[in-house]
């Protein structure tokens, strides 16, 4: 059975960033625990570990590292290579600077995530709404409770529920661990985006794209664990080609709009910011979702289009 449909939903949930994963998936106590453990360590993976790249000029060194925004507690991914690069940095860059800053989020979700005048029951067929109820009940909710939500928010709620059900936790995500370590150093922490921006990316998609994501997620809800296991296995082994096939290529084939929203446009913007950063001096460690560092529209490729070469670090 194809897993592409739910993959898009799961990928969009994780691709939109650590901010959204932490906001909707991690209970507050878990998020606080991650921050309270700034020296958290993880076991080394089998093989070479997740990919790490470096960009250099005469007076700058910028490391690029990809993470998965939610992981099982026992997932191994630490390497001496990453630890050395991280320790050498003068400042740290993440998708957003403060993973726990939720200011402005509630009004945004209220404005773009809830529409009682356009309920899901009026957008889905009777059969689809029944499927929504069946899936919602597996995570302690009902279709009636989700009915006022916009399709994008309902999709994310279901995807996040399936991710949790599979044992994946945002507080264990690579960004949470690295962000806590960065905070412990006292060095500057920067962000490419804000949490409201990240939520806005998916909330501003067309209704057709939102409904397509919700429908595909309903059909393949129970396969989220298998999808994530494959993604994490490829990531922790540093297999960029497989990671691209699972994250980027499938999403691009299923929904060009979703792909452009989460990857192409954001990678273009981040490449511009990295180019400005490179014009300065010093060492920075940049941590973003692993899907952004794989494929023909990756951050590395966008940098190459600007005449900037990213080299994979192999030892």
Short mmCIF file of C-alpha atoms in Angstrom, two decimals:
data_model
loop_
_atom_site.label_atom_id
_atom_site.label_comp_id
_atom_site.label_asym_id
_atom_site.label_seq_id
_atom_site.Cartn_x
_atom_site.Cartn_y
_atom_site.Cartn_z
CA UNK A 1 0.00 0.00 0.00
CA UNK A 2 1.43 3.43 -0.84
CA UNK A 3 2.39 5.63 2.08
CA UNK A 4 2.73 8.82 0.04
CA UNK A 5 -0.52 10.41 1.21
CA UNK A 6 0.13 10.29 4.93
CA UNK A 7 3.80 10.90 4.27
CA UNK A 8 2.84 14.34 2.95
CA UNK A 9 0.82 15.02 6.07
CA UNK A 10 3.53 13.76 8.40
CA UNK A 11 6.26 15.49 6.41
CA UNK A 12 4.38 18.78 6.42
CA UNK A 13 3.97 18.48 10.19
CA UNK A 14 7.71 18.01 10.68
CA UNK A 15 8.86 20.15 7.78
CA UNK A 16 7.06 23.25 8.96
CA UNK A 17 9.53 23.24 11.81
CA UNK A 18 10.42 22.59 15.38
CA UNK A 19 8.25 25.46 16.53
CA UNK A 20 5.01 23.88 15.39
CA UNK A 21 6.07 20.41 16.54
CA UNK A 22 6.91 21.72 19.99
CA UNK A 23 3.72 23.77 20.19
CA UNK A 24 1.25 21.07 19.15
CA UNK A 25 3.01 17.79 19.95
CA UNK A 26 5.10 18.11 23.10
CA UNK A 27 3.30 18.46 26.45
CA UNK A 28 4.58 21.58 28.32
CA UNK A 29 6.31 19.44 30.94
CA UNK A 30 8.27 17.60 28.26
CA UNK A 31 9.36 20.81 26.59
CA UNK A 32 10.46 22.20 29.96
CA UNK A 33 12.37 19.01 30.67
CA UNK A 34 14.29 19.38 27.42
CA UNK A 35 15.27 22.93 28.33
CA UNK A 36 16.16 21.86 31.84
CA UNK A 37 18.66 19.31 30.50
CA UNK A 38 21.06 21.45 28.44
CA UNK A 39 23.81 18.85 28.42
CA UNK A 40 21.58 16.07 27.13
CA UNK A 41 23.60 13.45 25.29
CA UNK A 42 22.53 10.94 22.67
CA UNK A 43 24.06 7.65 21.64
CA UNK A 44 26.19 7.42 18.52
CA UNK A 45 24.40 5.95 15.48
CA UNK A 46 25.48 2.94 13.49
CA UNK A 47 27.47 4.13 10.48
CA UNK A 48 28.61 7.67 9.78
CA UNK A 49 25.67 9.46 11.40
CA UNK A 50 23.53 12.35 10.10
CA UNK A 51 25.03 14.55 7.41
CA UNK A 52 27.04 17.67 8.23
CA UNK A 53 28.19 20.28 5.69
CA UNK A 54 30.47 23.29 5.93
CA UNK A 55 30.71 26.57 4.02
CA UNK A 56 33.90 28.58 4.29
CA UNK A 57 35.48 31.77 3.05
CA UNK A 58 38.52 33.73 4.25
CA UNK A 59 37.09 34.65 7.64
CA UNK A 60 33.89 32.60 8.07
CA UNK A 61 33.01 28.97 8.80
CA UNK A 62 29.35 27.95 8.67
CA UNK A 63 28.23 24.41 9.52
CA UNK A 64 24.91 23.06 8.19
CA UNK A 65 23.27 20.23 10.12
CA UNK A 66 19.89 18.63 9.49
CA UNK A 67 17.63 17.36 12.27
CA UNK A 68 14.37 15.49 12.69
CA UNK A 69 11.97 17.58 14.76
CA UNK A 70 10.53 14.66 16.76
CA UNK A 71 12.38 11.49 17.73
CA UNK A 72 11.97 8.43 19.90
CA UNK A 73 13.94 8.80 23.15
CA UNK A 74 16.27 5.95 22.25
CA UNK A 75 17.15 7.16 18.73
CA UNK A 76 20.97 7.36 18.34
CA UNK A 77 22.40 10.24 16.31
CA UNK A 78 25.28 11.86 18.14
CA UNK A 79 28.74 11.98 16.53
CA UNK A 80 32.09 13.44 17.51
CA UNK A 81 32.09 15.26 14.19
CA UNK A 82 28.92 17.18 15.05
CA UNK A 83 30.02 17.80 18.65
CA UNK A 84 33.31 19.31 17.48
CA UNK A 85 31.61 21.60 14.97
CA UNK A 86 28.99 22.64 17.51
CA UNK A 87 31.58 23.47 20.16
CA UNK A 88 33.59 25.60 17.72
CA UNK A 89 30.69 27.95 16.93
CA UNK A 90 30.51 31.57 18.01
CA UNK A 91 26.74 31.60 17.48
CA UNK A 92 23.90 29.20 16.71
CA UNK A 93 21.17 29.41 14.08
CA UNK A 94 17.88 27.52 14.13
CA UNK A 95 14.68 27.72 12.17
CA UNK A 96 13.43 29.96 14.98
CA UNK A 97 15.46 31.50 17.78
CA UNK A 98 13.16 30.65 20.70
CA UNK A 99 11.40 27.28 20.49
CA UNK A 100 9.25 28.10 23.52
CA UNK A 101 8.08 31.58 22.49
CA UNK A 102 4.38 31.17 21.72
CA UNK A 103 3.54 34.88 21.68
CA UNK A 104 1.15 35.71 18.90
CA UNK A 105 0.37 32.06 18.15
CA UNK A 106 -3.05 31.74 19.79
CA UNK A 107 -4.58 34.68 17.86
CA UNK A 108 -3.12 33.31 14.63
CA UNK A 109 -4.61 29.86 15.16
CA UNK A 110 -7.93 31.44 16.12
CA UNK A 111 -7.92 33.57 12.97
CA UNK A 112 -6.61 31.00 10.48
CA UNK A 113 -7.26 27.64 12.08
CA UNK A 114 -10.88 27.85 13.18
CA UNK A 115 -13.93 28.63 11.02
CA UNK A 116 -17.27 27.44 12.45
CA UNK A 117 -19.01 29.01 9.45
CA UNK A 118 -17.13 26.65 7.13
CA UNK A 119 -16.98 23.36 9.05
CA UNK A 120 -15.25 20.22 7.88
CA UNK A 121 -18.62 18.46 7.71
CA UNK A 122 -19.52 20.80 4.86
CA UNK A 123 -16.25 20.25 3.00
CA UNK A 124 -15.93 16.47 3.30
CA UNK A 125 -18.32 13.82 2.05
CA UNK A 126 -20.42 11.96 4.60
CA UNK A 127 -18.13 8.94 4.21
CA UNK A 128 -14.99 11.04 4.70
CA UNK A 129 -16.47 12.69 7.79
CA UNK A 130 -17.25 9.25 9.19
CA UNK A 131 -13.63 8.25 8.51
CA UNK A 132 -12.51 11.41 10.31
CA UNK A 133 -14.57 10.42 13.32
CA UNK A 134 -13.16 6.89 13.33
CA UNK A 135 -9.58 8.16 13.19
CA UNK A 136 -10.21 10.88 15.78
CA UNK A 137 -11.65 8.36 18.22
CA UNK A 138 -8.40 6.38 18.18
CA UNK A 139 -6.73 9.37 19.83
CA UNK A 140 -9.54 10.28 22.21
CA UNK A 141 -11.34 12.87 20.09
CA UNK A 142 -14.34 13.00 17.76
CA UNK A 143 -15.10 14.46 14.36
CA UNK A 144 -17.55 16.83 16.05
CA UNK A 145 -14.69 18.30 18.09
CA UNK A 146 -12.58 18.77 14.96
CA UNK A 147 -15.47 20.05 12.83
CA UNK A 148 -14.79 23.80 13.37
CA UNK A 149 -11.11 23.45 12.39
CA UNK A 150 -9.73 24.46 9.03
CA UNK A 151 -8.47 21.44 7.03
CA UNK A 152 -4.80 22.33 7.62
CA UNK A 153 -5.20 22.34 11.41
CA UNK A 154 -7.25 19.16 11.45
CA UNK A 155 -4.60 17.50 9.26
CA UNK A 156 -1.82 18.53 11.61
CA UNK A 157 -3.74 17.44 14.70
CA UNK A 158 -4.23 13.98 13.23
CA UNK A 159 -0.65 13.74 11.99
CA UNK A 160 0.71 14.86 15.34
CA UNK A 161 -1.50 12.35 17.11
CA UNK A 162 -0.23 9.56 14.88
CA UNK A 163 3.37 10.67 15.47
CA UNK A 164 2.86 10.60 19.23
CA UNK A 165 1.14 7.25 18.99
CA UNK A 166 4.22 5.89 17.20
CA UNK A 167 6.43 6.94 20.13
CA UNK A 168 7.94 10.10 18.63
CA UNK A 169 8.40 13.09 20.95
CA UNK A 170 9.21 16.69 20.01
CA UNK A 171 11.23 17.17 23.20
CA UNK A 172 13.65 14.51 21.90
CA UNK A 173 14.00 16.17 18.50
CA UNK A 174 17.46 17.18 17.36
CA UNK A 175 16.62 20.88 17.40
CA UNK A 176 15.35 20.73 20.99
CA UNK A 177 18.51 18.98 22.16
CA UNK A 178 20.85 21.28 20.25
CA UNK A 179 18.90 24.40 21.20
CA UNK A 180 19.21 23.49 24.88
CA UNK A 181 22.95 22.92 24.44
CA UNK A 182 23.30 26.25 22.66
CA UNK A 183 21.42 28.06 25.43
CA UNK A 184 23.76 26.50 28.00
CA UNK A 185 26.80 28.03 26.28
CA UNK A 186 25.49 31.58 26.66
CA UNK A 187 26.43 32.30 23.04
CA UNK A 188 24.01 34.13 20.69
CA UNK A 189 21.09 32.16 19.25
CA UNK A 190 19.54 33.37 15.98
CA UNK A 191 16.56 32.28 13.92
CA UNK A 192 15.67 32.30 10.23
CA UNK A 193 11.94 32.58 10.94
CA UNK A 194 9.38 33.15 13.69
CA UNK A 195 6.78 30.72 15.04
CA UNK A 196 3.86 32.75 13.57
CA UNK A 197 5.60 32.65 10.20
CA UNK A 198 5.96 28.89 10.36
CA UNK A 199 2.30 28.41 11.19
CA UNK A 200 1.34 30.90 8.49
CA UNK A 201 3.13 28.87 5.81
CA UNK A 202 0.64 26.02 6.09
CA UNK A 203 -2.38 28.08 7.15
CA UNK A 204 -2.14 30.21 4.00
CA UNK A 205 -2.22 27.28 1.57
CA UNK A 206 -5.22 27.00 -0.71
CA UNK A 207 -8.25 25.17 0.68
CA UNK A 208 -7.92 22.56 -2.06
CA UNK A 209 -4.36 21.76 -0.96
CA UNK A 210 -5.43 21.61 2.68
CA UNK A 211 -8.30 19.23 1.90
CA UNK A 212 -6.09 17.00 -0.23
CA UNK A 213 -3.66 16.71 2.69
CA UNK A 214 -6.47 15.89 5.11
CA UNK A 215 -8.03 13.28 2.83
CA UNK A 216 -4.77 11.50 2.17
CA UNK A 217 -3.98 11.55 5.87
CA UNK A 218 -7.32 9.94 6.69
CA UNK A 219 -6.66 7.11 4.26
CA UNK A 220 -3.24 6.25 5.64
CA UNK A 221 -3.39 7.32 9.29
CA UNK A 222 -2.06 4.05 10.70
CA UNK A 223 1.10 4.12 8.57
CA UNK A 224 2.70 7.19 10.18
CA UNK A 225 4.99 5.08 12.36
CA UNK A 226 6.39 3.19 9.37
CA UNK A 227 6.91 6.42 7.44
CA UNK A 228 8.77 8.05 10.31
CA UNK A 229 10.87 4.97 11.01
CA UNK A 230 12.09 5.00 7.40
CA UNK A 231 12.81 8.74 7.52
CA UNK A 232 14.73 8.52 10.78
CA UNK A 233 16.68 5.45 9.68
CA UNK A 234 17.86 7.26 6.53
CA UNK A 235 18.65 10.44 8.46
CA UNK A 236 20.60 8.77 11.26
CA UNK A 237 22.67 6.86 8.69
CA UNK A 238 23.41 10.01 6.68
CA UNK A 239 21.64 8.66 3.58
CA UNK A 240 20.64 11.93 1.91
CA UNK A 241 19.35 10.27 -1.27
CA UNK A 242 16.84 8.09 0.57
CA UNK A 243 15.87 11.01 2.79
CA UNK A 244 15.16 13.14 -0.27
CA UNK A 245 13.09 10.36 -1.83
CA UNK A 246 11.01 10.00 1.33
CA UNK A 247 10.59 13.67 2.15
CA UNK A 248 11.10 15.88 -0.87
CA UNK A 249 10.38 13.85 -3.98
CA UNK A 250 7.18 12.25 -2.67
CA UNK A 251 5.83 15.56 -1.40
CA UNK A 252 6.68 17.31 -4.67
CA UNK A 253 4.86 14.61 -6.64
CA UNK A 254 1.81 14.64 -4.37
CA UNK A 255 1.45 18.38 -3.88
CA UNK A 256 3.66 20.88 -5.69
CA UNK A 257 2.02 23.64 -3.64
CA UNK A 258 2.91 21.96 -0.35
CA UNK A 259 6.48 21.34 -1.54
CA UNK A 260 6.96 24.93 -2.71
CA UNK A 261 5.53 26.27 0.53
CA UNK A 262 7.66 24.20 2.88
CA UNK A 263 10.86 23.71 0.95
CA UNK A 264 11.57 25.75 -2.18
CA UNK A 265 10.57 29.18 -0.89
CA UNK A 266 11.99 28.72 2.57
CA UNK A 267 15.29 27.32 1.30
CA UNK A 268 15.62 30.30 -1.04
CA UNK A 269 15.10 32.67 1.88
CA UNK A 270 17.51 30.81 4.15
CA UNK A 271 20.18 30.77 1.42
CA UNK A 272 19.87 34.55 1.16
CA UNK A 273 20.31 34.89 4.92
CA UNK A 274 23.27 32.50 4.93
CA UNK A 275 24.90 34.50 2.14
CA UNK A 276 24.66 37.62 4.31
CA UNK A 277 26.03 35.69 7.28
CA UNK A 278 28.97 34.47 5.20
CA UNK A 279 29.80 38.06 4.30
CA UNK A 280 30.58 38.64 7.95
CA UNK A 281 33.13 36.72 10.01
CA UNK A 282 33.29 33.99 12.62
CA UNK A 283 31.91 30.47 13.04
CA UNK A 284 28.23 29.54 13.13
CA UNK A 285 26.43 26.22 13.58
CA UNK A 286 23.17 26.12 11.61
CA UNK A 287 20.54 23.52 12.49
CA UNK A 288 17.41 23.08 10.33
CA UNK A 289 15.10 20.22 9.38
CA UNK A 290 16.95 17.48 7.51
CA UNK A 291 14.62 17.67 4.51
CA UNK A 292 15.95 21.15 3.78
CA UNK A 293 19.44 19.73 3.23
CA UNK A 294 18.45 17.04 0.72
CA UNK A 295 17.54 17.09 -2.96
CA UNK A 296 17.67 19.44 -5.91
CA UNK A 297 16.03 22.31 -4.03
CA UNK A 298 18.15 21.94 -0.89
CA UNK A 299 19.77 24.83 0.93
CA UNK A 300 23.14 23.62 -0.40
CA UNK A 301 21.83 23.78 -3.97
CA UNK A 302 20.38 27.25 -3.41
CA UNK A 303 23.76 28.35 -2.07
CA UNK A 304 25.49 26.84 -5.11
CA UNK A 305 23.24 28.96 -7.32
CA UNK A 306 24.67 31.96 -5.48
CA UNK A 307 28.25 30.80 -6.05
CA UNK A 308 28.65 29.39 -2.52
CA UNK A 309 29.90 25.83 -2.12
CA UNK A 310 28.83 23.60 0.77
CA UNK A 311 31.15 20.62 1.37
CA UNK A 312 30.11 17.54 3.30
CA UNK A 313 32.21 16.91 6.42
CA UNK A 314 33.33 13.30 6.48
CA UNK A 315 35.61 13.09 9.52
#
